[in-house]
Amino acid sequence: SKEGVVSPQELDQARTANNAAQAKLDALKKQVDAQRATVALARSNAEQVAMRRSQVVSNQHQQAAAVAQRAKAEVRLAYTELKAPIDGIVDTRAVRIGEVVNPGQPVVTLINPDDLWVRADVEETYIDRVRLGDKLTVRLPSGVEREGTVFYRGADAGFATQRDVSRTKRDIKTFEIRLRVDNSDRRLALGMTAYVLLPLQ
């Protein structure tokens, strides 16, 4: 298999290896405890003590190897888990359960309903009146209005809202602005239309 790609069979193998490593680790811990107890009781016999200590050391090495094997199995098992960086709403699912994915391949698209913003195109004849941090009114299609804060103002001109076909006057271009709007009531949805009201002064 490719590096970072885990198939259902490899997932089962990883889980089995993890369980086996845990069982072996538990058994070795019991053996170490038993050997230590035996060493304490056999202090009168130097040869027996030396032998028991050797067995304890051997079991400790085996225990360390089992711990390393278990850690490796846990890492492999962790490759099968997907964790989102934010709490959000799943918009699209690119794969289904049981499918094999490649490293970096998109699996789901998440929407953060608490971080929606409104984009508007402002004509160049007005853009110099809009500054970062300005509070503007945003009107939803339902007529509900709420306040939005300008957090982005484009530095490059976009499309022209008024194009002079006769070429006797210049075209009036636009600049993009973005406003962050409170969406705690979840009334805003991705892609919906909104109107930004610009003050006359």
PDB file of C-alpha atoms in Angstrom:
ATOM      1  CA  SER A   1       0.000   0.000   0.000  1.00  0.00           C
ATOM      2  CA  LYS A   2       1.023   3.616  -0.445  1.00  0.00           C
ATOM      3  CA  GLU A   3       2.488   5.575   2.439  1.00  0.00           C
ATOM      4  CA  GLY A   4      -0.354   7.138   4.472  1.00  0.00           C
ATOM      5  CA  VAL A   5      -3.081   5.044   2.775  1.00  0.00           C
ATOM      6  CA  VAL A   6      -4.933   2.575   4.971  1.00  0.00           C
ATOM      7  CA  SER A   7      -7.312  -0.037   3.545  1.00  0.00           C
ATOM      8  CA  PRO A   8     -10.070  -1.750   5.583  1.00  0.00           C
ATOM      9  CA  GLN A   9      -7.904  -4.895   5.767  1.00  0.00           C
ATOM     10  CA  GLU A  10      -4.949  -2.894   7.082  1.00  0.00           C
ATOM     11  CA  LEU A  11      -7.289  -1.230   9.586  1.00  0.00           C
ATOM     12  CA  ASP A  12      -8.361  -4.640  10.914  1.00  0.00           C
ATOM     13  CA  GLN A  13      -4.729  -5.762  11.010  1.00  0.00           C
ATOM     14  CA  ALA A  14      -3.744  -2.599  12.886  1.00  0.00           C
ATOM     15  CA  ARG A  15      -6.514  -3.129  15.433  1.00  0.00           C
ATOM     16  CA  THR A  16      -5.583  -6.797  15.862  1.00  0.00           C
ATOM     17  CA  ALA A  17      -1.910  -5.888  16.276  1.00  0.00           C
ATOM     18  CA  ASN A  18      -2.839  -3.214  18.787  1.00  0.00           C
ATOM     19  CA  ASN A  19      -4.942  -5.650  20.842  1.00  0.00           C
ATOM     20  CA  ALA A  20      -2.232  -8.317  20.692  1.00  0.00           C
ATOM     21  CA  ALA A  21       0.432  -5.821  21.748  1.00  0.00           C
ATOM     22  CA  GLN A  22      -1.705  -4.715  24.690  1.00  0.00           C
ATOM     23  CA  ALA A  23      -2.303  -8.321  25.797  1.00  0.00           C
ATOM     24  CA  LYS A  24       1.395  -9.128  25.535  1.00  0.00           C
ATOM     25  CA  LEU A  25       2.259  -5.964  27.445  1.00  0.00           C
ATOM     26  CA  ASP A  26      -0.132  -6.887  30.267  1.00  0.00           C
ATOM     27  CA  ALA A  27       1.274 -10.425  30.448  1.00  0.00           C
ATOM     28  CA  LEU A  28       4.844  -9.159  30.546  1.00  0.00           C
ATOM     29  CA  LYS A  29       3.991  -6.697  33.302  1.00  0.00           C
ATOM     30  CA  LYS A  30       2.629  -9.571  35.376  1.00  0.00           C
ATOM     31  CA  GLN A  31       5.769 -11.605  34.681  1.00  0.00           C
ATOM     32  CA  VAL A  32       7.992  -8.697  35.744  1.00  0.00           C
ATOM     33  CA  ASP A  33       6.028  -8.292  38.979  1.00  0.00           C
ATOM     34  CA  ALA A  34       6.239 -12.030  39.653  1.00  0.00           C
ATOM     35  CA  GLN A  35       9.974 -12.103  38.936  1.00  0.00           C
ATOM     36  CA  ARG A  36      10.573  -9.175  41.263  1.00  0.00           C
ATOM     37  CA  ALA A  37       8.677 -10.962  44.026  1.00  0.00           C
ATOM     38  CA  THR A  38      10.722 -14.109  43.444  1.00  0.00           C
ATOM     39  CA  VAL A  39      13.960 -12.092  43.602  1.00  0.00           C
ATOM     40  CA  ALA A  40      12.916 -10.689  46.974  1.00  0.00           C
ATOM     41  CA  LEU A  41      12.267 -14.187  48.349  1.00  0.00           C
ATOM     42  CA  ALA A  42      15.475 -15.710  46.939  1.00  0.00           C
ATOM     43  CA  ARG A  43      18.026 -13.262  48.342  1.00  0.00           C
ATOM     44  CA  SER A  44      19.658 -16.106  50.325  1.00  0.00           C
ATOM     45  CA  ASN A  45      20.650 -17.900  47.157  1.00  0.00           C
ATOM     46  CA  ALA A  46      23.086 -15.734  45.181  1.00  0.00           C
ATOM     47  CA  GLU A  47      22.973 -17.828  42.038  1.00  0.00           C
ATOM     48  CA  GLN A  48      19.183 -17.957  42.031  1.00  0.00           C
ATOM     49  CA  VAL A  49      19.004 -14.224  42.648  1.00  0.00           C
ATOM     50  CA  ALA A  50      21.352 -13.541  39.738  1.00  0.00           C
ATOM     51  CA  MET A  51      19.316 -15.799  37.468  1.00  0.00           C
ATOM     52  CA  ARG A  52      16.046 -14.189  38.522  1.00  0.00           C
ATOM     53  CA  ARG A  53      17.454 -10.735  37.978  1.00  0.00           C
ATOM     54  CA  SER A  54      18.581 -11.755  34.524  1.00  0.00           C
ATOM     55  CA  GLN A  55      15.063 -12.965  33.791  1.00  0.00           C
ATOM     56  CA  VAL A  56      13.640  -9.696  35.105  1.00  0.00           C
ATOM     57  CA  VAL A  57      15.957  -7.692  32.842  1.00  0.00           C
ATOM     58  CA  SER A  58      15.012  -9.881  29.891  1.00  0.00           C
ATOM     59  CA  ASN A  59      11.310  -9.423  30.619  1.00  0.00           C
ATOM     60  CA  GLN A  60      11.811  -5.672  30.963  1.00  0.00           C
ATOM     61  CA  HIS A  61      13.428  -5.586  27.532  1.00  0.00           C
ATOM     62  CA  GLN A  62      10.521  -7.591  26.119  1.00  0.00           C
ATOM     63  CA  GLN A  63       8.108  -5.229  27.836  1.00  0.00           C
ATOM     64  CA  ALA A  64       9.836  -2.215  26.285  1.00  0.00           C
ATOM     65  CA  ALA A  65       9.657  -3.886  22.870  1.00  0.00           C
ATOM     66  CA  ALA A  66       5.949  -4.576  23.410  1.00  0.00           C
ATOM     67  CA  VAL A  67       5.376  -0.928  24.350  1.00  0.00           C
ATOM     68  CA  ALA A  68       7.128   0.197  21.163  1.00  0.00           C
ATOM     69  CA  GLN A  69       5.112  -2.278  19.102  1.00  0.00           C
ATOM     70  CA  ARG A  70       1.892  -1.055  20.666  1.00  0.00           C
ATOM     71  CA  ALA A  71       2.831   2.589  20.003  1.00  0.00           C
ATOM     72  CA  LYS A  72       3.504   1.752  16.362  1.00  0.00           C
ATOM     73  CA  ALA A  73       0.127   0.006  16.094  1.00  0.00           C
ATOM     74  CA  GLU A  74      -1.617   3.016  17.675  1.00  0.00           C
ATOM     75  CA  VAL A  75       0.037   5.380  15.184  1.00  0.00           C
ATOM     76  CA  ARG A  76      -1.079   3.175  12.299  1.00  0.00           C
ATOM     77  CA  LEU A  77      -4.591   3.027  13.735  1.00  0.00           C
ATOM     78  CA  ALA A  78      -4.642   6.825  14.096  1.00  0.00           C
ATOM     79  CA  TYR A  79      -4.176   7.130  10.315  1.00  0.00           C
ATOM     80  CA  THR A  80      -7.736   5.823   9.931  1.00  0.00           C
ATOM     81  CA  GLU A  81      -9.269   8.665  11.974  1.00  0.00           C
ATOM     82  CA  LEU A  82     -10.369  11.994  10.485  1.00  0.00           C
ATOM     83  CA  LYS A  83     -10.527  15.021  12.766  1.00  0.00           C
ATOM     84  CA  ALA A  84     -11.946  18.375  11.674  1.00  0.00           C
ATOM     85  CA  PRO A  85     -10.039  21.494  12.756  1.00  0.00           C
ATOM     86  CA  ILE A  86     -13.327  23.305  13.500  1.00  0.00           C
ATOM     87  CA  ASP A  87     -16.927  22.613  14.456  1.00  0.00           C
ATOM     88  CA  GLY A  88     -19.006  23.083  11.333  1.00  0.00           C
ATOM     89  CA  ILE A  89     -21.603  21.778   8.914  1.00  0.00           C
ATOM     90  CA  VAL A  90     -20.660  19.127   6.357  1.00  0.00           C
ATOM     91  CA  ASP A  91     -21.403  20.598   2.937  1.00  0.00           C
ATOM     92  CA  THR A  92     -20.036  17.844   0.670  1.00  0.00           C
ATOM     93  CA  ARG A  93     -18.623  14.350   1.168  1.00  0.00           C
ATOM     94  CA  ALA A  94     -16.061  13.326  -1.428  1.00  0.00           C
ATOM     95  CA  VAL A  95     -15.637   9.720  -0.231  1.00  0.00           C
ATOM     96  CA  ARG A  96     -17.667   7.020   1.483  1.00  0.00           C
ATOM     97  CA  ILE A  97     -16.898   4.594   4.302  1.00  0.00           C
ATOM     98  CA  GLY A  98     -14.523   1.873   3.164  1.00  0.00           C
ATOM     99  CA  GLU A  99     -12.950   3.834   0.319  1.00  0.00           C
ATOM    100  CA  VAL A 100      -9.186   4.317   0.170  1.00  0.00           C
ATOM    101  CA  VAL A 101      -7.930   7.914   0.079  1.00  0.00           C
ATOM    102  CA  ASN A 102      -4.537   9.380  -0.744  1.00  0.00           C
ATOM    103  CA  PRO A 103      -2.621  11.777   1.516  1.00  0.00           C
ATOM    104  CA  GLY A 104      -3.904  15.319   1.070  1.00  0.00           C
ATOM    105  CA  GLN A 105      -7.037  14.208  -0.787  1.00  0.00           C
ATOM    106  CA  PRO A 106     -10.151  16.229   0.226  1.00  0.00           C
ATOM    107  CA  VAL A 107     -12.648  14.076   2.098  1.00  0.00           C
ATOM    108  CA  VAL A 108     -15.337  16.530   3.221  1.00  0.00           C
ATOM    109  CA  THR A 109     -16.066  20.231   2.845  1.00  0.00           C
ATOM    110  CA  LEU A 110     -16.990  21.993   6.089  1.00  0.00           C
ATOM    111  CA  ILE A 111     -18.832  25.281   6.492  1.00  0.00           C
ATOM    112  CA  ASN A 112     -18.220  27.341   9.613  1.00  0.00           C
ATOM    113  CA  PRO A 113     -21.608  29.025  10.255  1.00  0.00           C
ATOM    114  CA  ASP A 114     -19.988  31.363  12.772  1.00  0.00           C
ATOM    115  CA  ASP A 115     -17.581  32.849  10.217  1.00  0.00           C
ATOM    116  CA  LEU A 116     -19.753  33.935   7.287  1.00  0.00           C
ATOM    117  CA  TRP A 117     -19.138  37.220   5.534  1.00  0.00           C
ATOM    118  CA  VAL A 118     -20.782  39.335   2.848  1.00  0.00           C
ATOM    119  CA  ARG A 119     -18.977  40.361  -0.352  1.00  0.00           C
ATOM    120  CA  ALA A 120     -19.966  43.530  -2.186  1.00  0.00           C
ATOM    121  CA  ASP A 121     -18.583  45.406  -5.197  1.00  0.00           C
ATOM    122  CA  VAL A 122     -18.291  49.154  -4.630  1.00  0.00           C
ATOM    123  CA  GLU A 123     -17.833  51.586  -7.504  1.00  0.00           C
ATOM    124  CA  GLU A 124     -14.539  53.441  -7.633  1.00  0.00           C
ATOM    125  CA  THR A 125     -16.393  56.752  -7.273  1.00  0.00           C
ATOM    126  CA  TYR A 126     -17.371  55.688  -3.739  1.00  0.00           C
ATOM    127  CA  ILE A 127     -14.666  53.287  -2.553  1.00  0.00           C
ATOM    128  CA  ASP A 128     -12.543  56.064  -1.000  1.00  0.00           C
ATOM    129  CA  ARG A 129     -15.336  56.567   1.564  1.00  0.00           C
ATOM    130  CA  VAL A 130     -15.124  52.974   2.790  1.00  0.00           C
ATOM    131  CA  ARG A 131     -12.445  52.107   5.324  1.00  0.00           C
ATOM    132  CA  LEU A 132     -11.485  48.986   7.239  1.00  0.00           C
ATOM    133  CA  GLY A 133     -13.482  48.752  10.454  1.00  0.00           C
ATOM    134  CA  ASP A 134     -16.446  50.766   9.104  1.00  0.00           C
ATOM    135  CA  LYS A 135     -19.893  49.610  10.240  1.00  0.00           C
ATOM    136  CA  LEU A 136     -22.351  49.217   7.354  1.00  0.00           C
ATOM    137  CA  THR A 137     -25.917  47.935   7.218  1.00  0.00           C
ATOM    138  CA  VAL A 138     -26.517  44.566   5.545  1.00  0.00           C
ATOM    139  CA  ARG A 139     -30.071  43.820   4.399  1.00  0.00           C
ATOM    140  CA  LEU A 140     -31.205  40.228   3.875  1.00  0.00           C
ATOM    141  CA  PRO A 141     -33.737  39.263   1.174  1.00  0.00           C
ATOM    142  CA  SER A 142     -36.348  38.934   3.935  1.00  0.00           C
ATOM    143  CA  GLY A 143     -35.871  42.600   4.798  1.00  0.00           C
ATOM    144  CA  VAL A 144     -34.074  41.912   8.063  1.00  0.00           C
ATOM    145  CA  GLU A 145     -31.139  44.247   8.601  1.00  0.00           C
ATOM    146  CA  ARG A 146     -28.008  43.734  10.662  1.00  0.00           C
ATOM    147  CA  GLU A 147     -24.684  45.439  11.107  1.00  0.00           C
ATOM    148  CA  GLY A 148     -21.574  44.338   9.251  1.00  0.00           C
ATOM    149  CA  THR A 149     -17.943  45.297   9.826  1.00  0.00           C
ATOM    150  CA  VAL A 150     -15.622  45.899   6.869  1.00  0.00           C
ATOM    151  CA  PHE A 151     -12.564  43.664   7.300  1.00  0.00           C
ATOM    152  CA  TYR A 152     -11.310  43.602   3.692  1.00  0.00           C
ATOM    153  CA  ARG A 153     -11.046  46.186   0.921  1.00  0.00           C
ATOM    154  CA  GLY A 154      -9.592  45.121  -2.408  1.00  0.00           C
ATOM    155  CA  ALA A 155      -6.503  46.922  -3.646  1.00  0.00           C
ATOM    156  CA  ASP A 156      -7.104  46.096  -7.327  1.00  0.00           C
ATOM    157  CA  ALA A 157     -10.078  47.176  -9.405  1.00  0.00           C
ATOM    158  CA  GLY A 158     -12.499  44.528 -10.600  1.00  0.00           C
ATOM    159  CA  PHE A 159     -15.112  44.532 -13.338  1.00  0.00           C
ATOM    160  CA  ALA A 160     -16.705  47.738 -14.643  1.00  0.00           C
ATOM    161  CA  THR A 161     -20.314  48.456 -13.666  1.00  0.00           C
ATOM    162  CA  GLN A 162     -20.611  51.169 -16.292  1.00  0.00           C
ATOM    163  CA  ARG A 163     -18.799  50.620 -19.567  1.00  0.00           C
ATOM    164  CA  ASP A 164     -18.597  53.386 -22.140  1.00  0.00           C
ATOM    165  CA  VAL A 165     -19.341  51.799 -25.497  1.00  0.00           C
ATOM    166  CA  SER A 166     -18.600  55.011 -27.415  1.00  0.00           C
ATOM    167  CA  ARG A 167     -15.195  55.223 -25.698  1.00  0.00           C
ATOM    168  CA  THR A 168     -15.652  58.946 -25.093  1.00  0.00           C
ATOM    169  CA  LYS A 169     -15.656  58.484 -21.301  1.00  0.00           C
ATOM    170  CA  ARG A 170     -13.810  56.179 -18.958  1.00  0.00           C
ATOM    171  CA  ASP A 171     -15.323  52.988 -17.552  1.00  0.00           C
ATOM    172  CA  ILE A 172     -16.385  53.024 -13.913  1.00  0.00           C
ATOM    173  CA  LYS A 173     -14.750  50.052 -12.201  1.00  0.00           C
ATOM    174  CA  THR A 174     -15.480  48.409  -8.864  1.00  0.00           C
ATOM    175  CA  PHE A 175     -13.549  47.336  -5.781  1.00  0.00           C
ATOM    176  CA  GLU A 176     -14.465  44.351  -3.645  1.00  0.00           C
ATOM    177  CA  ILE A 177     -15.206  44.778   0.060  1.00  0.00           C
ATOM    178  CA  ARG A 178     -16.049  42.119   2.633  1.00  0.00           C
ATOM    179  CA  LEU A 179     -18.065  42.534   5.804  1.00  0.00           C
ATOM    180  CA  ARG A 180     -18.196  40.140   8.742  1.00  0.00           C
ATOM    181  CA  VAL A 181     -21.758  39.747  10.026  1.00  0.00           C
ATOM    182  CA  ASP A 182     -23.006  38.121  13.222  1.00  0.00           C
ATOM    183  CA  ASN A 183     -24.677  34.797  12.400  1.00  0.00           C
ATOM    184  CA  SER A 184     -25.372  33.461  15.890  1.00  0.00           C
ATOM    185  CA  ASP A 185     -29.046  32.981  14.947  1.00  0.00           C
ATOM    186  CA  ARG A 186     -28.034  30.937  11.846  1.00  0.00           C
ATOM    187  CA  ARG A 187     -30.223  33.034   9.518  1.00  0.00           C
ATOM    188  CA  LEU A 188     -27.388  33.545   7.055  1.00  0.00           C
ATOM    189  CA  ALA A 189     -26.536  30.742   4.643  1.00  0.00           C
ATOM    190  CA  LEU A 190     -23.592  30.280   2.313  1.00  0.00           C
ATOM    191  CA  GLY A 191     -24.319  31.716  -1.152  1.00  0.00           C
ATOM    192  CA  MET A 192     -27.431  33.714  -0.290  1.00  0.00           C
ATOM    193  CA  THR A 193     -28.001  37.252  -1.568  1.00  0.00           C
ATOM    194  CA  ALA A 194     -27.579  40.257   0.700  1.00  0.00           C
ATOM    195  CA  TYR A 195     -27.560  43.993   0.108  1.00  0.00           C
ATOM    196  CA  VAL A 196     -24.969  46.349   1.595  1.00  0.00           C
ATOM    197  CA  LEU A 197     -26.339  49.832   2.235  1.00  0.00           C
ATOM    198  CA  LEU A 198     -23.748  52.552   1.697  1.00  0.00           C
ATOM    199  CA  PRO A 199     -24.257  55.896   3.466  1.00  0.00           C
ATOM    200  CA  LEU A 200     -24.603  59.005   1.313  1.00  0.00           C
ATOM    201  CA  GLN A 201     -21.983  60.921   3.290  1.00  0.00           C
TER     202      GLN A 201
END
